[in-house]
C-alpha positions as a printed Julia matrix, in Angstrom:
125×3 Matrix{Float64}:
   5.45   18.35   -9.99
   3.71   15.06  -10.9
   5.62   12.03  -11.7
   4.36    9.77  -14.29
   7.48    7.53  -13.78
   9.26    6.97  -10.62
  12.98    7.64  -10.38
  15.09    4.73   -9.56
  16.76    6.53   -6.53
  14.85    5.01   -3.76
  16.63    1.7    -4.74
  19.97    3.6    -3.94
  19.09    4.6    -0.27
  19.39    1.06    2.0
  18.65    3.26    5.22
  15.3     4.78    3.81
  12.67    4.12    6.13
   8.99    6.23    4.62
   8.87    7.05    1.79
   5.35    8.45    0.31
   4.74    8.71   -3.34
   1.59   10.34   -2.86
   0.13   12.84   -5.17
   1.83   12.26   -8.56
   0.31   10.05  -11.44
   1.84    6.6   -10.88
   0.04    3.45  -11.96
   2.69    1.13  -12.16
   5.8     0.63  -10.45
   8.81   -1.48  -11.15
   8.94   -4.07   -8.93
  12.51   -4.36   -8.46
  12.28   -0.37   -7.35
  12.23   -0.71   -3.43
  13.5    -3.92   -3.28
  16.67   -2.77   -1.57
  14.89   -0.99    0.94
  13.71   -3.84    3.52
  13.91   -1.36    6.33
  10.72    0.47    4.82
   8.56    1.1     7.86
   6.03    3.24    6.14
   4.58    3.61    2.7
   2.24    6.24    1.29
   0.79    4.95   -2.2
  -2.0     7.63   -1.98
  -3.7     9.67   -4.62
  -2.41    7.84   -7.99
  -4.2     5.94  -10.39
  -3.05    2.49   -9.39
  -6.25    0.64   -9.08
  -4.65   -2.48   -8.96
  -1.29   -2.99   -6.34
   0.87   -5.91   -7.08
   2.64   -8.06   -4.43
   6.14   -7.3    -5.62
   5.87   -3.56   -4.69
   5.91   -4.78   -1.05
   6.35   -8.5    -0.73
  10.04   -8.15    1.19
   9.34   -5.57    3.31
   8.87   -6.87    6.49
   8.86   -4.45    8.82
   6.11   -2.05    7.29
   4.32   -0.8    10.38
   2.25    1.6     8.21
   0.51    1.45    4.69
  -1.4     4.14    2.91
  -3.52    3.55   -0.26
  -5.85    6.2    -0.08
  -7.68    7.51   -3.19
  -5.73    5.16   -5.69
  -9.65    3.28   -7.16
  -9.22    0.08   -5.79
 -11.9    -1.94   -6.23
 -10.51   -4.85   -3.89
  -8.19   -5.53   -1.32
  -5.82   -7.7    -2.29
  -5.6   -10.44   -0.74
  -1.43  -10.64   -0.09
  -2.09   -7.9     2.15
  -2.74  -10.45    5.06
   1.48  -11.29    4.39
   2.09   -8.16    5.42
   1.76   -9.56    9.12
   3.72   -6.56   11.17
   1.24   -3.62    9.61
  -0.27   -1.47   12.47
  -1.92    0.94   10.73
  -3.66    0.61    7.31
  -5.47    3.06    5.31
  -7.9     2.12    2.52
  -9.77    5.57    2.44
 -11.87    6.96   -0.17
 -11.79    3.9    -2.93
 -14.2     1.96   -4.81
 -14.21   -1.03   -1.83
 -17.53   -2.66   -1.52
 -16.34   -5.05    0.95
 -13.35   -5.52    3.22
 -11.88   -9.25    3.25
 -12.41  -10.87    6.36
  -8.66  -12.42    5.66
  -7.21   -8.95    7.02
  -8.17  -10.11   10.77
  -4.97  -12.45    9.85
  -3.26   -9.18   10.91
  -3.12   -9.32   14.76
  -0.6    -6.45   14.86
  -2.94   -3.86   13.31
  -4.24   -1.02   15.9
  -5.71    1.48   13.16
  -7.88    0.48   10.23
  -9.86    3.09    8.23
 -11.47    2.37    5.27
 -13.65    5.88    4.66
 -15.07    7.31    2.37
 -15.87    3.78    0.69
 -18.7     1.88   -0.76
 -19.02   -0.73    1.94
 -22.27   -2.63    2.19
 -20.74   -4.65    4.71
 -17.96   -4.78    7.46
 -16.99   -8.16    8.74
 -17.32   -8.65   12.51
């Protein structure tokens, strides 16, 4: 089943730590959704038609170790991604990135970047 609309249950469930939303239709998200889940850890945002991720979807989680926006035609990454200082493993695949920000080496903690399946001209030393 696809979701067009995310249910507002995740908000309920304090304790959740991964959550993946990956695979439905989703191109916007209420802000306010996970904002009672600050003990996220992992967060699949994969194959939906997002294009565009706003900082209020994750601005408060802090201990995100793992983020997943695969296949969701981003054209750019944004650039609040460097807040996100305790991701280890981040996952750009197949998008419409022709560059990745040099910004994202603010992120000493990450161990795993792939950004496949791209159209990268360029990859910052």
């Amino acid at each position: 089943m696809d979701l067009d609309v995310c249910p507002p249950e995740p908000n309920r469930l304090p304790e959740l730590t991964h959550i993946s939303l990956s695979g439905n239709n989703l191109d916007n998200l209420d802000p306010h959704l996970l904002s009672a889940t600050t003990g996220l850890t992992a967060i699949d945002l994969s194959n939906n038609p997002w294009g565009e991720l706003q900082e209020s979807l994750v601005g408060n989680m802090h201990r995100l170790r793992t983020v997943t926006v695969s296949n969701v035609n981003m054209k750019q990454i944004p650039g609040w991604f460097t807040s996100l200082l305790s991701v280890e493993k981040l996952s750009f695949r197949n998008n419409r990135l022709v560059k990745v920000t040099p910004d994202l080496a603010k992120l000493k903690s990450v161990t795993a970047l792939d950004a496949g399946g791209n159209l990268l001209k360029e990859f910052p030393a």
